[in-house]
mmCIF file of C-alpha atoms and ligand atoms in Angstrom:
data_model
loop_
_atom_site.group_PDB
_atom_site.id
_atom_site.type_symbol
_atom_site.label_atom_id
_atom_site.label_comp_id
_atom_site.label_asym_id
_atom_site.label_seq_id
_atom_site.Cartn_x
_atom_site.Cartn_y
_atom_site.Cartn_z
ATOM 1 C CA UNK X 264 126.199 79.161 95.060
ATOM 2 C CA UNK X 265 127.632 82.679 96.013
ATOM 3 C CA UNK X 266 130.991 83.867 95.794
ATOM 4 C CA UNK X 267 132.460 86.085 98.620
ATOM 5 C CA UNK X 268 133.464 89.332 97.028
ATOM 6 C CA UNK X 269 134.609 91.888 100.049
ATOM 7 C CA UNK X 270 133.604 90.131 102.966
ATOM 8 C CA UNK X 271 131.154 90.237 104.208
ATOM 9 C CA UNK X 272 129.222 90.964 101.220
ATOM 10 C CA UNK X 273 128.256 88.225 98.635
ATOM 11 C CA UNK X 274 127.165 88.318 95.486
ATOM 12 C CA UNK X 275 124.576 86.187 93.559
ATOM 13 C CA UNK X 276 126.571 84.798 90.320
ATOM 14 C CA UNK X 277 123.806 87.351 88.133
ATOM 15 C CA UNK X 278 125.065 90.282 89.539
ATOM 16 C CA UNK X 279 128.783 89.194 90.185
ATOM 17 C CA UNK X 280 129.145 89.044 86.317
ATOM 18 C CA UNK X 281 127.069 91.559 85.158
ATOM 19 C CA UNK X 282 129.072 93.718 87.171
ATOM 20 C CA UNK X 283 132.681 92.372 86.137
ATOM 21 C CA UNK X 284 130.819 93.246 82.443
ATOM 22 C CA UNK X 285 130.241 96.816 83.232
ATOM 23 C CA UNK X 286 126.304 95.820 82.714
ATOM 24 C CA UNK X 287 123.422 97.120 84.363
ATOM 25 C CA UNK X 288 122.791 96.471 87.730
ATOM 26 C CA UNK X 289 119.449 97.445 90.345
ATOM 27 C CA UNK X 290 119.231 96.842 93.712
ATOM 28 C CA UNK X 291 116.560 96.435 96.013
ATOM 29 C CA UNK X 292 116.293 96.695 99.676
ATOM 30 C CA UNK X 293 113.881 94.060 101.279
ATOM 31 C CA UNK X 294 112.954 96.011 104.338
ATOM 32 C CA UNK X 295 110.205 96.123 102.198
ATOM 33 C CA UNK X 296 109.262 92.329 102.624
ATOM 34 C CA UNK X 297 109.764 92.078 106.329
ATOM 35 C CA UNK X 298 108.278 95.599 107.651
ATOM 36 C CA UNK X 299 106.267 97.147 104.742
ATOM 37 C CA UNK X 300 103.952 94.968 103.024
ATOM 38 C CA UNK X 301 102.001 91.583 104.426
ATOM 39 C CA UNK X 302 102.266 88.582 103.127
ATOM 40 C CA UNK X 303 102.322 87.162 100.204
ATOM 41 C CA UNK X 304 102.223 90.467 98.897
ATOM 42 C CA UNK X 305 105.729 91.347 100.510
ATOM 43 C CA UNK X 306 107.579 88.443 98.155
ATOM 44 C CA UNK X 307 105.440 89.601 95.128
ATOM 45 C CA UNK X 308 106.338 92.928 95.400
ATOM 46 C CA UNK X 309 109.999 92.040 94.881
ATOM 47 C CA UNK X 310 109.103 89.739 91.653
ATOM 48 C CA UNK X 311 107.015 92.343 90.444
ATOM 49 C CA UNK X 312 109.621 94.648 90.679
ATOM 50 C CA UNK X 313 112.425 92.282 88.954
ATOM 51 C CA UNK X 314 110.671 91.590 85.813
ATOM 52 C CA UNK X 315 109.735 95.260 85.477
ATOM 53 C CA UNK X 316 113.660 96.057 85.631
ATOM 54 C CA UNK X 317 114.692 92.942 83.282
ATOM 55 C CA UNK X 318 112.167 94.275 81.032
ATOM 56 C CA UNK X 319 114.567 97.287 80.990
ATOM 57 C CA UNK X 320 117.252 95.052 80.205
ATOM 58 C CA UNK X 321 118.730 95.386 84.032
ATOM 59 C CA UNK X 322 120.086 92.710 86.180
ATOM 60 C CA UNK X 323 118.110 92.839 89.327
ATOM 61 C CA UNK X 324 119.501 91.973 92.956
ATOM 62 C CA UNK X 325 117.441 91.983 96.542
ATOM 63 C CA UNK X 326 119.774 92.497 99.003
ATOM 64 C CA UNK X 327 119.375 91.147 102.605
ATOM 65 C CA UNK X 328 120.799 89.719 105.862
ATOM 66 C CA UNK X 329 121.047 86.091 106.099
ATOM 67 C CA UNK X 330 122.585 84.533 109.008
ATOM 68 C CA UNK X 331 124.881 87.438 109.447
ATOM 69 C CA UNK X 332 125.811 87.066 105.836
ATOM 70 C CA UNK X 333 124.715 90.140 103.950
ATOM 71 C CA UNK X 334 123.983 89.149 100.570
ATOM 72 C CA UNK X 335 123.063 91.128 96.873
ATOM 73 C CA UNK X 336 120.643 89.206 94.813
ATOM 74 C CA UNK X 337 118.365 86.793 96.949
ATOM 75 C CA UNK X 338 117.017 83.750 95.723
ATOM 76 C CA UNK X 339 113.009 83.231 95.588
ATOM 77 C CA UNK X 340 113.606 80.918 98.547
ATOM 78 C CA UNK X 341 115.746 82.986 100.703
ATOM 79 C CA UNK X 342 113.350 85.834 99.814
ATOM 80 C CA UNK X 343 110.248 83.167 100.968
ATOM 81 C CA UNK X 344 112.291 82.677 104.224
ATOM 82 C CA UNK X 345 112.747 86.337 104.773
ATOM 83 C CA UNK X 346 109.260 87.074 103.793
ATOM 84 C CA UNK X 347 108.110 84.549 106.469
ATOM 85 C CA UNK X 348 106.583 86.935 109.235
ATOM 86 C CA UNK X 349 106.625 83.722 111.754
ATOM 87 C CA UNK X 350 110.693 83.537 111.601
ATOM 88 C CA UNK X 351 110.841 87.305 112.695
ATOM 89 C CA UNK X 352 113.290 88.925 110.747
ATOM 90 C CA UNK X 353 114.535 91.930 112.082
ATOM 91 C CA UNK X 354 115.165 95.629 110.118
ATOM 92 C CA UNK X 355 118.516 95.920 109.273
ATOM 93 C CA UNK X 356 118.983 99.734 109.112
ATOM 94 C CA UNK X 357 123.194 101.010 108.365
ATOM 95 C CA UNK X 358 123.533 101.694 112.005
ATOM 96 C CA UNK X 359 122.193 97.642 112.470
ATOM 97 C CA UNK X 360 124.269 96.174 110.310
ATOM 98 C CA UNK X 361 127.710 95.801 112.142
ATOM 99 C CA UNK X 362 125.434 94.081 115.129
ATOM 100 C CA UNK X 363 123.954 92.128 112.348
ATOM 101 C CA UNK X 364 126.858 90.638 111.348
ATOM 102 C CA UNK X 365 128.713 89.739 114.579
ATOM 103 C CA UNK X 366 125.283 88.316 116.176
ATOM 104 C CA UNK X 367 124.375 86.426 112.813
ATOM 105 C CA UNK X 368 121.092 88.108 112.048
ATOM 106 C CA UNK X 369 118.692 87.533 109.532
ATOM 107 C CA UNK X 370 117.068 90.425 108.174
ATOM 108 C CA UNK X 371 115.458 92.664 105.680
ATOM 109 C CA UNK X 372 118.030 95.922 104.919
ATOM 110 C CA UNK X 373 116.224 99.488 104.721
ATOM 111 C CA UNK X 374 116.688 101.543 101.997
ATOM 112 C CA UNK X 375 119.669 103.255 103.421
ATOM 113 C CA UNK X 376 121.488 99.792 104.385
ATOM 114 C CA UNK X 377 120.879 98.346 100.689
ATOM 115 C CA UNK X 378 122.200 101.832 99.643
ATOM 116 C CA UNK X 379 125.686 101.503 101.474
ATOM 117 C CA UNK X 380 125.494 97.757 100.419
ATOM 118 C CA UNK X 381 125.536 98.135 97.475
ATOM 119 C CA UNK X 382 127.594 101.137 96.684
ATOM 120 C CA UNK X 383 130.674 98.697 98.633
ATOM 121 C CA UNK X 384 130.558 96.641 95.409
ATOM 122 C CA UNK X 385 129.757 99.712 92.788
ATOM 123 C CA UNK X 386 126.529 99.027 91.893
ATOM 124 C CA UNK X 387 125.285 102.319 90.973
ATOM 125 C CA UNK X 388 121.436 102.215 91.144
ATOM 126 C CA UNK X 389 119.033 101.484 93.925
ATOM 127 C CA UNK X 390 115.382 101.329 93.528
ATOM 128 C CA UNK X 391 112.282 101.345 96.517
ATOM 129 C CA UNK X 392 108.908 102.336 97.271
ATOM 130 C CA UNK X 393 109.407 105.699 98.948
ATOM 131 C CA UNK X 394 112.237 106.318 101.368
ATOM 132 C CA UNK X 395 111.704 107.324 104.539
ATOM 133 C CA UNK X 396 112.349 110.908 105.972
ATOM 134 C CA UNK X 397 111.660 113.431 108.844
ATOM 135 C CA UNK X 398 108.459 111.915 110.838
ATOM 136 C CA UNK X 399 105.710 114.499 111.207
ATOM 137 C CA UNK X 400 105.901 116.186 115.328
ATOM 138 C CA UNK X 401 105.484 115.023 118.025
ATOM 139 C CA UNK X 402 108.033 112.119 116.876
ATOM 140 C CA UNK X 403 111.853 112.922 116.469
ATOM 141 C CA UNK X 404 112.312 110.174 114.320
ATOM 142 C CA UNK X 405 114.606 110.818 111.326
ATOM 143 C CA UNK X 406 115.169 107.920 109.104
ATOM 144 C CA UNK X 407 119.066 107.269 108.179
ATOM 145 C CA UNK X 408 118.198 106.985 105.014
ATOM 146 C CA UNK X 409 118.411 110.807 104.076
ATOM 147 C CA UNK X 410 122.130 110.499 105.916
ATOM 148 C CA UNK X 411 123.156 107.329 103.739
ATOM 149 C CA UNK X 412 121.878 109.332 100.730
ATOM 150 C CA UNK X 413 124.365 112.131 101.608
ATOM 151 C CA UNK X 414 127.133 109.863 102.106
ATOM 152 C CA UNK X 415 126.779 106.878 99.553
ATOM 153 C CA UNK X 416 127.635 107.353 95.539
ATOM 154 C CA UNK X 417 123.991 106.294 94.362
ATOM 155 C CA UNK X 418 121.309 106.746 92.353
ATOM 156 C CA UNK X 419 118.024 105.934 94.110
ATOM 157 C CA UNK X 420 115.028 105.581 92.542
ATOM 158 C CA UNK X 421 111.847 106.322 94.425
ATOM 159 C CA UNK X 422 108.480 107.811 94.345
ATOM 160 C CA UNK X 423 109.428 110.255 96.844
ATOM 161 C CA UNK X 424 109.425 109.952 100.519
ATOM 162 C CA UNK X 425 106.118 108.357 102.320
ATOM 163 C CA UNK X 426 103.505 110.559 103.071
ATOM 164 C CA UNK X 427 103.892 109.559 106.732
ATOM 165 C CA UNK X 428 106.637 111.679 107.110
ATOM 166 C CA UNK X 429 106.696 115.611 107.197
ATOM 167 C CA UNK X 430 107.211 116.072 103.244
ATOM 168 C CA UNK X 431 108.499 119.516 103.902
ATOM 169 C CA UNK X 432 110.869 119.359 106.532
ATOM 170 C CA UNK X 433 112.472 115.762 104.859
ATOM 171 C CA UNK X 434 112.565 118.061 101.602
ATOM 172 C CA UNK X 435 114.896 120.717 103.998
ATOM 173 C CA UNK X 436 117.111 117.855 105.351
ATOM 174 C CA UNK X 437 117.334 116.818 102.203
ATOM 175 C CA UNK X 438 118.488 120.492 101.077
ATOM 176 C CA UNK X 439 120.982 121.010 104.302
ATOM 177 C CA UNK X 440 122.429 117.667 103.711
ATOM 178 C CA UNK X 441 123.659 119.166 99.787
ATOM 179 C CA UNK X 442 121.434 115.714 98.056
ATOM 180 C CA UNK X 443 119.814 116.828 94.493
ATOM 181 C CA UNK X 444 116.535 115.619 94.157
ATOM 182 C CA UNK X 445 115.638 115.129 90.527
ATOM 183 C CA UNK X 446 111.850 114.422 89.571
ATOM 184 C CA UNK X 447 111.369 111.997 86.803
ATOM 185 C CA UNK X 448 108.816 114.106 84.721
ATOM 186 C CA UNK X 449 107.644 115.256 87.714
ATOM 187 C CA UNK X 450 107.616 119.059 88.787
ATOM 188 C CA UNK X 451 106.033 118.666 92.275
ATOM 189 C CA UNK X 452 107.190 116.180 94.945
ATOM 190 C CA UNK X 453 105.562 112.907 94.840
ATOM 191 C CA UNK X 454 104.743 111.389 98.385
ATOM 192 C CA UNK X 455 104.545 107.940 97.855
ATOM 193 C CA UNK X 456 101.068 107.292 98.063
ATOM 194 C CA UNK X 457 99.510 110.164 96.065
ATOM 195 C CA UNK X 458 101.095 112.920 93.740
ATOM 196 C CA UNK X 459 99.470 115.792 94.696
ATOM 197 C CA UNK X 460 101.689 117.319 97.532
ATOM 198 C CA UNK X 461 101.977 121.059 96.588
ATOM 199 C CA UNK X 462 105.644 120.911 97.065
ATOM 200 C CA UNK X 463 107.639 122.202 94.178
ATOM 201 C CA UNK X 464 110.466 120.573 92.991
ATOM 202 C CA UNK X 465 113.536 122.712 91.849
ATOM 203 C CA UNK X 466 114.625 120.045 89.426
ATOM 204 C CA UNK X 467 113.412 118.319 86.622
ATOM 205 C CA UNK X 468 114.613 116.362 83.750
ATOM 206 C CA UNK X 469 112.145 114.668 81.332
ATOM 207 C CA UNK X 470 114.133 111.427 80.623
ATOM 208 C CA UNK X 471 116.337 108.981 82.178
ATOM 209 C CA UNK X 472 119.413 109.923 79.811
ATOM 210 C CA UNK X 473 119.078 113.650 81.435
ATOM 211 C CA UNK X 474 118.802 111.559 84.259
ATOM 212 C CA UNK X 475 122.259 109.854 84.060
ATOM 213 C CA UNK X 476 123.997 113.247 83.193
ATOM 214 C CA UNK X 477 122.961 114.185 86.461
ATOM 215 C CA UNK X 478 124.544 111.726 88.163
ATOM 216 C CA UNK X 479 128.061 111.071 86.565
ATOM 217 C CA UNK X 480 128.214 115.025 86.573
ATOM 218 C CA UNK X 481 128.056 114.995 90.786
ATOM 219 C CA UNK X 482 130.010 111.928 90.408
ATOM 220 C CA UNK X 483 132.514 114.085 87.849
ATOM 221 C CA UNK X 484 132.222 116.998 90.823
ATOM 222 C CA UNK X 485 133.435 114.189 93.877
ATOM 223 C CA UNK X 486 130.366 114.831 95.917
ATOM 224 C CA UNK X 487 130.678 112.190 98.197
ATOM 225 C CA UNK X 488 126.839 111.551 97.970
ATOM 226 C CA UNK X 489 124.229 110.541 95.907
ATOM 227 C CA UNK X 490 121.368 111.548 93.443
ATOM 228 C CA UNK X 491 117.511 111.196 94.668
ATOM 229 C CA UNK X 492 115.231 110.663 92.042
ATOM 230 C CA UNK X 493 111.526 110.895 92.131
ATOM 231 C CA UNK X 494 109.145 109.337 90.330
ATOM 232 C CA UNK X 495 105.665 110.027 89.678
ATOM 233 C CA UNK X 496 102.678 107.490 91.583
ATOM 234 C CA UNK X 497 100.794 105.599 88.293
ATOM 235 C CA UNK X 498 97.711 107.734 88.496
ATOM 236 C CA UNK X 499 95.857 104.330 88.560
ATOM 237 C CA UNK X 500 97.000 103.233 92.070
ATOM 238 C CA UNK X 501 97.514 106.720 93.637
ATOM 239 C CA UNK X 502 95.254 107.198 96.667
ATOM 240 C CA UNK X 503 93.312 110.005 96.971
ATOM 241 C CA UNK X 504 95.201 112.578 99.375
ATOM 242 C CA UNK X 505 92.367 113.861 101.774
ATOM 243 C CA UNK X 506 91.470 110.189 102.445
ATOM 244 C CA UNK X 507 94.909 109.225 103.429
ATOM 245 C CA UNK X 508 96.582 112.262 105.301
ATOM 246 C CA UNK X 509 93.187 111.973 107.707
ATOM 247 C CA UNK X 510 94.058 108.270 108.259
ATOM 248 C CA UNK X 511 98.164 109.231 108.615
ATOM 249 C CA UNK X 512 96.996 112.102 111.704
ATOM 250 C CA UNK X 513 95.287 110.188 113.191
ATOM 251 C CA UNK X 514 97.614 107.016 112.826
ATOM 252 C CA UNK X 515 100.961 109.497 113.997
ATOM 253 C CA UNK X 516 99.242 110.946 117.238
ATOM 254 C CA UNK X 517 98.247 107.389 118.416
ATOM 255 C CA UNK X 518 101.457 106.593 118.232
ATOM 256 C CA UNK X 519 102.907 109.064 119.807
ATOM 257 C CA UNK X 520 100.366 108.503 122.275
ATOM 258 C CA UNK X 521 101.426 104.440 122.159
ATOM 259 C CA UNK X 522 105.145 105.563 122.905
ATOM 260 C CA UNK X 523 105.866 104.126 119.397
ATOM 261 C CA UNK X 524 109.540 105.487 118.246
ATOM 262 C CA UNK X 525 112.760 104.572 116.542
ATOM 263 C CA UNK X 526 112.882 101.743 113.944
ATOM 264 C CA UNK X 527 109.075 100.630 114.856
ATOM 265 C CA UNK X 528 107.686 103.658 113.731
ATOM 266 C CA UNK X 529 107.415 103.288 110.160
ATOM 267 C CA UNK X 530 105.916 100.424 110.121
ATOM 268 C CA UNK X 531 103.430 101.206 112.801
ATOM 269 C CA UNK X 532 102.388 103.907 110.480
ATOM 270 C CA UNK X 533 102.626 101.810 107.438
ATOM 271 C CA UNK X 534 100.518 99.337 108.591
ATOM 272 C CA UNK X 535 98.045 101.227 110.419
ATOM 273 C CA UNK X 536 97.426 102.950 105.781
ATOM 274 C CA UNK X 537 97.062 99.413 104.933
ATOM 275 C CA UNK X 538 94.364 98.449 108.092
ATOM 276 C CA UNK X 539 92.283 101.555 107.217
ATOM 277 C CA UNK X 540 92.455 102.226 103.611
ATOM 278 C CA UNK X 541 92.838 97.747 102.947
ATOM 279 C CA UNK X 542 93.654 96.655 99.873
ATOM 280 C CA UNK X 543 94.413 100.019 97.716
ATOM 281 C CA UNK X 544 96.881 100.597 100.408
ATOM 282 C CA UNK X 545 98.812 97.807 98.967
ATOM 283 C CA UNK X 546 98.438 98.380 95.081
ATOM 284 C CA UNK X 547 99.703 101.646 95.208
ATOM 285 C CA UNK X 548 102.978 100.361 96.569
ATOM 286 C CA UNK X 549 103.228 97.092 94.367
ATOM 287 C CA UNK X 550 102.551 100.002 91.802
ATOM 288 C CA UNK X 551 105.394 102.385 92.624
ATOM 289 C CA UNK X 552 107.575 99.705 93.311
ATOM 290 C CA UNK X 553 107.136 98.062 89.833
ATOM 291 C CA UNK X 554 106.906 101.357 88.195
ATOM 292 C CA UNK X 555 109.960 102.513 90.234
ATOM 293 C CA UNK X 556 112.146 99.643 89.045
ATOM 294 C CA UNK X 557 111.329 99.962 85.214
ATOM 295 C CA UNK X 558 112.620 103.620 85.599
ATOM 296 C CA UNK X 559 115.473 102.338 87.683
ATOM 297 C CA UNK X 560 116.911 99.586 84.998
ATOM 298 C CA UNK X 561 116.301 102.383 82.226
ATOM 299 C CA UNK X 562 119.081 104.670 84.072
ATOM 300 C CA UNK X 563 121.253 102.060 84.933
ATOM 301 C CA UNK X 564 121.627 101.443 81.115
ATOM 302 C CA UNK X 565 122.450 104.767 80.638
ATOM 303 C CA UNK X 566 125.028 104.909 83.286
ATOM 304 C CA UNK X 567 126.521 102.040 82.153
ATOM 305 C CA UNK X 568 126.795 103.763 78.596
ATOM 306 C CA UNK X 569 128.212 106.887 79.990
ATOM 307 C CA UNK X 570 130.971 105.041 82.421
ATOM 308 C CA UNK X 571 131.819 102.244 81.074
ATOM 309 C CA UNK X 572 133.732 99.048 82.436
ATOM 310 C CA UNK X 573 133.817 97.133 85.738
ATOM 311 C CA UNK X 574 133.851 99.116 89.331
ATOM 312 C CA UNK X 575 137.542 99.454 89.828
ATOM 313 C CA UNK X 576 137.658 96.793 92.575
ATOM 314 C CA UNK X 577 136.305 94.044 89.846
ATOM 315 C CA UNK X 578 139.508 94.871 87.776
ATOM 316 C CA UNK X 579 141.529 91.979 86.945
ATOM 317 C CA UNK X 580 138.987 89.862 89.287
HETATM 318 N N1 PSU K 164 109.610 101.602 100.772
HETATM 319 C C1 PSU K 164 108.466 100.890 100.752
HETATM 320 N N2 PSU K 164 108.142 100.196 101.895
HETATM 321 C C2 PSU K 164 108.966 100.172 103.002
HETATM 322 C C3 PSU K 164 110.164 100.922 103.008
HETATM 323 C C4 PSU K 164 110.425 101.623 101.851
HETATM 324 O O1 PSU K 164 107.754 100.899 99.746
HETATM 325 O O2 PSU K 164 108.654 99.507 103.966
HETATM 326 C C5 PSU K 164 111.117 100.893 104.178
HETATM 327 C C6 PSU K 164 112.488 101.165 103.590
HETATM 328 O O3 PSU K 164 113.305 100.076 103.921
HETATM 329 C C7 PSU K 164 112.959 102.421 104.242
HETATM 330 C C8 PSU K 164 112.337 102.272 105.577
HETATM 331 O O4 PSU K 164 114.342 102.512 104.266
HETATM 332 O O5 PSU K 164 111.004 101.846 105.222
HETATM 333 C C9 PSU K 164 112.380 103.548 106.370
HETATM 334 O O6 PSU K 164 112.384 103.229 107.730
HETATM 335 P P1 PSU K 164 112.933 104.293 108.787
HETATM 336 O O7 PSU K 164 111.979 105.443 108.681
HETATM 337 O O8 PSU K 164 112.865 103.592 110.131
HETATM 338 O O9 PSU K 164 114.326 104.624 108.393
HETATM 339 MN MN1 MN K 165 114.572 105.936 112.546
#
């Protein structure tokens, strides 16, 4: 059962009260299980990643479109149903999700849509893979999630942006568009698949507590947006960098080539990593992802230390 909360967002009964308790909450998108990973690994990823956040002591909720309903923690059945590649769900970015609704979609919500999701109910912290960015030239493809994380009061949890993109110029949008990007431990800019990017990161705090005084102190300063922060690959699953920026060139020109663009780009690119480099291509984002989420339930505990009680529109609910 799910109770409506602001229409047309419900809530799994979990997350409902855990929120009405001022307790820990993460989110995850589930573009994830339609457009990055095959199957089964899509639906693992996502139970991989919940225990690693309960094991934090988090409640976890997937969020995704179901029948034009959007909804914040998914059942294992609704997330076999999305995960089903024969029922093609579509990817439910912000700019998709008005259309989603009225036309009664089913779909898996990008990073950015789970973002705006969930900050609509005040859940505070987000986790993913890596989020997208600024695709590498000739493309002009600019994923919305860098806007949604200059608009949206979260904390997002990530191992950077994918390597697919142009690291440094999604790094500069990320600069003009005023979003801090705080590495975990991690003094260079992680890129999803491997750690070893070059790119230095301006700051750095070496725990999640530093990690929540970051965030309520933009939240203290009414920055309308929210706080990026980067985690490191597990040096067991990161790929090695020359092997996999060889395989992104040459994936990126043959799309451009293909007339590939827009929402399909991604996972064109994603999927052409996991055809060439198989099955390491995978572990290193069930990896991130679980890795990701452990660091993502340890800061939501700390936020929900350091501001306590239910999101304002919970009051007296
Ligand atoms: N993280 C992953 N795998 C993914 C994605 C993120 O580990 O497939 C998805 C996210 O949903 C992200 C999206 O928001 O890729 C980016 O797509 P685009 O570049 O079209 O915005
Ligand atoms: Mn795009």
């Amino acid at each position: 059962m799910s109770i409506p909360i602001r229409a047309p967002i419900l809530l799994a009964p979990e997350v409902r009260e855990a929120l009405a308790e001022g307790q820990p909450v993460v989110c995850l998108e589930s573009a994830i299980v339609t457009h990055g990973l095959p199957a089964p690994h899509n639906t693992q990823s996502i139970w991989r990643a919940a225990r690693a956040a309960r094991n934090a002591n988090a409640v976890f909720g997937t969020v995704g479109v179901l029948e034009g309903k959007i909804k914040i923690g998914l059942s294992d059945d609704e997330l076999r149903a999305l995960g089903d590649p024969s029922a093609s769900p579509h990817k439910v970015g912000v700019r998709d999700l008005a259309f989603a609704i009225a036309q009664r979609w089913t779909g898996g919500t990008t990073l950015g849509a789970t973002a705006w999701i969930a900050s609509r109910v005040g859940v505070r912290v987000i986790v993913t893979g890596g989020i997208g960015g600024v695709h590498r030239a000739p493309h002009r493809d600019e994923s919305a999630d860098l806007t949604i994380l200059s608009q949206a009061p979260v904390a997002v949890v990530c191992a950077g942006p994918k390597a697919i993109c142009d690291l440094e110029a999604t790094l500069e949008r990320l600069e003009t568009l005023a979003v801090p990007v705080v590495g975990m431990g991690a003094r260079e800019l992680p890129g999803f698949f491997y750690n070893d990017t070059g790119i230095h990161l301006d700051h750095t705090v070496d725990d999640e507590a530093s990690a929540a005084r970051v965030f309520v102190a933009q939240r203290a300063l009414e920055r309308k947006g929210g706080v990026l922060y980067v985690c490191q690959v597990p040096q067991a699953a990161a790929l090695c960098r020359k092997e996999v920026e060889g395989v992104i060139e040459r994936a990126n020109t043959r799309a451009a080539e293909e007339g590939v663009c827009g929402k399909a780009l991604t996972p064109y690119l994603l999927q052409a990593v996991q055809n060439e480099i198989g099955t390491a291509a995978i572990s290193v984002n069930l990896g991130v992802l679980e890795s990701n989420a452990f660091v993502a339930g340890r800061l939501a505990r700390h936020l929900a230390r350091e501001v306590p009680g239910p999101p304002p529109f919970l009051e007296g609910a």
